[in-house]
Coordinates of C-alpha atoms in Angstrom, one line a residue:
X69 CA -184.1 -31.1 60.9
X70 CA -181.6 -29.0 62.7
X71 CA -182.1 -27.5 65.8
X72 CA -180.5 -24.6 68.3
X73 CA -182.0 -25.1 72.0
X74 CA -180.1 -22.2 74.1
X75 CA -180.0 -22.4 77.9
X76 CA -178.6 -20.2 81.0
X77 CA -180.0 -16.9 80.4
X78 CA -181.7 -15.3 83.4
X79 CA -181.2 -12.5 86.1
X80 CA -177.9 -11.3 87.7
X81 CA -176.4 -8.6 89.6
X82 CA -174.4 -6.0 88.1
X83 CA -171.2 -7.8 88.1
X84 CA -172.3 -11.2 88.2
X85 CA -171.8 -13.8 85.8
X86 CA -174.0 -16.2 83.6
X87 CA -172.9 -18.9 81.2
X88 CA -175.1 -19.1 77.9
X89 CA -175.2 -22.4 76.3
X90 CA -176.3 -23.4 73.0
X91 CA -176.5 -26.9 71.3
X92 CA -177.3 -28.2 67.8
X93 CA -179.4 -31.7 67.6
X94 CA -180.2 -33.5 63.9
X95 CA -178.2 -34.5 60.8
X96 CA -175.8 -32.3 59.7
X97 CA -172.4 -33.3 58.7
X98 CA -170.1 -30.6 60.1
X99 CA -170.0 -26.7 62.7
X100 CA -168.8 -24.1 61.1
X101 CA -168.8 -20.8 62.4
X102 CA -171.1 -20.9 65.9
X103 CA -171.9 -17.3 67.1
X104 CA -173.9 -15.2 69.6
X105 CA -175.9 -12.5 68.9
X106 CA -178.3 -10.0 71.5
X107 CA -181.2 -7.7 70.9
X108 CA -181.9 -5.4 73.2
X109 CA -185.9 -4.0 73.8
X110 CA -186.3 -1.5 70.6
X111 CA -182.9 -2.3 68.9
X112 CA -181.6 -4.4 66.3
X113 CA -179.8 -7.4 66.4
X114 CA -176.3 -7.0 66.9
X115 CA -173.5 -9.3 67.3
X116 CA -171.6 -10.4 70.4
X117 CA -168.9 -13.0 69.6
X118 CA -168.4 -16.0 66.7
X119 CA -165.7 -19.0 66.7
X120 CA -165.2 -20.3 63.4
X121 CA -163.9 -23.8 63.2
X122 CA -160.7 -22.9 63.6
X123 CA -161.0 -21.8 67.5
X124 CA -160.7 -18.0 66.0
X125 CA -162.3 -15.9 67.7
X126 CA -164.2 -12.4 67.5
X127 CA -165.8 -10.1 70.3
X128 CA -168.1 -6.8 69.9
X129 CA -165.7 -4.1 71.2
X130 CA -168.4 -3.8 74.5
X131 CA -168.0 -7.2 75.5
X132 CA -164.3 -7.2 75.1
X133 CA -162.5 -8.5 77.8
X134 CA -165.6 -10.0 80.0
X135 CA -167.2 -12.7 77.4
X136 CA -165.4 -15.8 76.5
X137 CA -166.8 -18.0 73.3
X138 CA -166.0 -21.1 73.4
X139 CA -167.1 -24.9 72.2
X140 CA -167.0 -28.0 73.1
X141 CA -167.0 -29.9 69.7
X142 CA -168.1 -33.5 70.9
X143 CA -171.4 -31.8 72.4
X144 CA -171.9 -29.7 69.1
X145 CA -172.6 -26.8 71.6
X146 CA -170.9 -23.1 72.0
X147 CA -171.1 -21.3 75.3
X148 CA -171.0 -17.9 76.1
X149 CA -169.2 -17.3 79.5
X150 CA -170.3 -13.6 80.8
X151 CA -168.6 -11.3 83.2
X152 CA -168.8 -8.5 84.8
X153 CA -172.3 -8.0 83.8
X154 CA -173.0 -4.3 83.2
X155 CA -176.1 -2.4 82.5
X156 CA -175.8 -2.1 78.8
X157 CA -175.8 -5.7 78.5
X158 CA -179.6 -6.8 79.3
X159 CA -180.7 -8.3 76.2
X160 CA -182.1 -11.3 74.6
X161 CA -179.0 -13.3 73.7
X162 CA -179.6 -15.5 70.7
X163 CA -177.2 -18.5 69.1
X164 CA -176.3 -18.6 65.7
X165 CA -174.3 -21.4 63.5
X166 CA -173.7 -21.9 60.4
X167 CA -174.3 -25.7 59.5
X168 CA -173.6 -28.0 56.6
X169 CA -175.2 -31.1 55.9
X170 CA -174.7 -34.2 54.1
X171 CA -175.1 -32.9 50.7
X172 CA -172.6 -30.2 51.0
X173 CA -175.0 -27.2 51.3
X174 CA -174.6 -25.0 54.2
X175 CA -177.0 -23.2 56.0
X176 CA -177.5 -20.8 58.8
X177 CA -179.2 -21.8 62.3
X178 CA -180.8 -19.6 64.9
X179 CA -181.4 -20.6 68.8
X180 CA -184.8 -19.6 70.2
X181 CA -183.4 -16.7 72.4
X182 CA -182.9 -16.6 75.7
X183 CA -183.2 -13.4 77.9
X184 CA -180.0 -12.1 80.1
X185 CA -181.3 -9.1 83.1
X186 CA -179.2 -7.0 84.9
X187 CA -180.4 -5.9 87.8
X188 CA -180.3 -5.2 91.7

């Protein structure tokens, strides 16, 4: 069994920062692609940045220029570093890999959420 547990979520001031953390536990053989993905109240699920294996990179044009992906392969974990926290951001911030196991087979992975507030 494969699992996502997300931490760091939480309130900040407009302008602050936060650092979102997400690690895999289980039996899998190899990361792909590790991503993070927010829902705001009444909207859909959008996307906010992915790293594929390859340390590329890709950023939602509203988080462009304050989030940094990144991952720290030993750890199997991918962090989201926000800053600059603006009011558009508040969301539930949820992790998202894509995972292949022993077999060969790959499938996707999602964190449990964790909520981000922006507020004074």
């Amino acid at each position: 069994q494969v699992q996502l547990v997300e931490s760091g979520g939480g309130l900040v001031q407009p302008g602050g920062s936060l650092r979102l953390s997400c690690a895999a536990s289980g039996s899998f053989v190899s990361i792909n692609t590790m991503g993070w993905y927010r829902r705001a109240p009444g909207a859909q699920r959008d996307l906010v940045a992915t790293i594929t294996s390859g340390s590329s990179t890709n950023y939602a044009n509203s988080v462009k220029g304050r989030f940094t992906i990144s991952r720290d392969i030993a750890k199997n974990t991918v962090y989201l570093h926000m800053n600059n926290l603006q009011p558009d951001d508040p969301a539930v911030y949820y992790c998202n890999e894509d995972i292949t196991d022993g077999s060969g087979w790959s499938s996707t992975y999602w964190g449990q959420g964790t909520p981000v507030t922006v507020s004074s």
